[in-house]
């Protein structure tokens, strides 16, 4: 057993866990205990990084003994059964007041369940979303911890020491109790799906509309990255489009199979939104677009279905590219507005006190959706913390007002040319749906009352009404 005392421990030393442990060890004042189910990973990490001064442990007892109280351990193992097994093992050796952090990608209802179970023992359980992949874990992720206020007292300074820094502020905040952190991380991923799909649609529209090469389109994205769209995703899109395949010399994007994978966080975001009754249509379309791409047999079956009978040429390429840029920005505003709406609704449903402005700030660094744009969101919530709809805040309303004509032209072009732009068009339909003075929901209510006597409310009187339809028998 080691005679050194660590202030923080990491359990699970695959890539994410090892990088997080190295990040922790590199910060002044931290001594890091490390434990892995099989000892090989522990030995490899300790021997490859002598500078880190890790305190290796080979059993949970040894791990607990090497930690100063309150003991604080971050679990970085596979989500699901492995996480439950690790929590159970830590609960056996930890004491009341100690802190167990799950830094994996847990589904937030699991985190709520685990928090409740662990709390019974007097031990604190914190579900923390950690974004930024391997690179972020090593150099500074965006961290979204939930859990109790008590645990935040100990955990806050440690997490602040390893988080990314954006404009002088660490990208971590105590999101809210129990599952709040993993909930917010889930929605972050949903927004990421939408952001990526919108960029992909913009690329496709420009490529098919103008015939520009991927390398030429890379220059357009690089240019966009100097304006209001500036973000990590736009930056890497330019890099991806610039890349040629080493084997064939072709643009790499043309060699990559066009079937998008997913690990399920987008689907969770949409499933949760459906049960909360929050219309995250842009995120849903982005998630479905990945599913659609991954059905080659259906795509093959659909190949001969007719498309538009006439060509839709782009007359002015420069104007078209600018329209696409504006449509992208407008749709992006909608995607974020929908994501924040889901967080607002989740907070109301689960009793979390979530500061939406603080969330936008901790996404400015370390994570995949980091962007200048998030400052505008923070400003909107600073001005009006109870903002009912992000896209209606003055800055965004103004941007949508400036971009909406271009957005419509792009969606019309996509429709006429037979180019799928599900995220662009559903975002526009959401925008028009919310701003409509009257919606055909009135007709839907009439239909519901007709066939099921579900009743309706009236515009001119309070109460519930049922009509004796002539079809009634
Ligand atoms: P990555 O995708 O980076 O490889 P992962 O699959 O999310 O990481 O997690 C792998 C980690 O979970 C490993 O540390 C693994 O331990 P081993 O190195 O012994 O395989 C750990 N892990 C998986 N199942 C586990 C379990 N039931 N109990 C404890 N740790 C487990």
Short mmCIF file of C-alpha atoms in Angstrom, two decimals, residues 47 160 300 361 395 424:
data_model
loop_
_atom_site.label_atom_id
_atom_site.label_comp_id
_atom_site.label_asym_id
_atom_site.label_seq_id
_atom_site.Cartn_x
_atom_site.Cartn_y
_atom_site.Cartn_z
CA UNK A 47 5.08 3.66 -15.79
CA UNK A 160 -12.30 23.97 -11.75
CA UNK A 300 -31.29 1.35 -52.68
CA UNK A 361 -20.86 29.83 -20.57
CA UNK A 395 -30.29 39.70 -30.37
CA UNK A 424 -32.96 23.56 -42.29
#
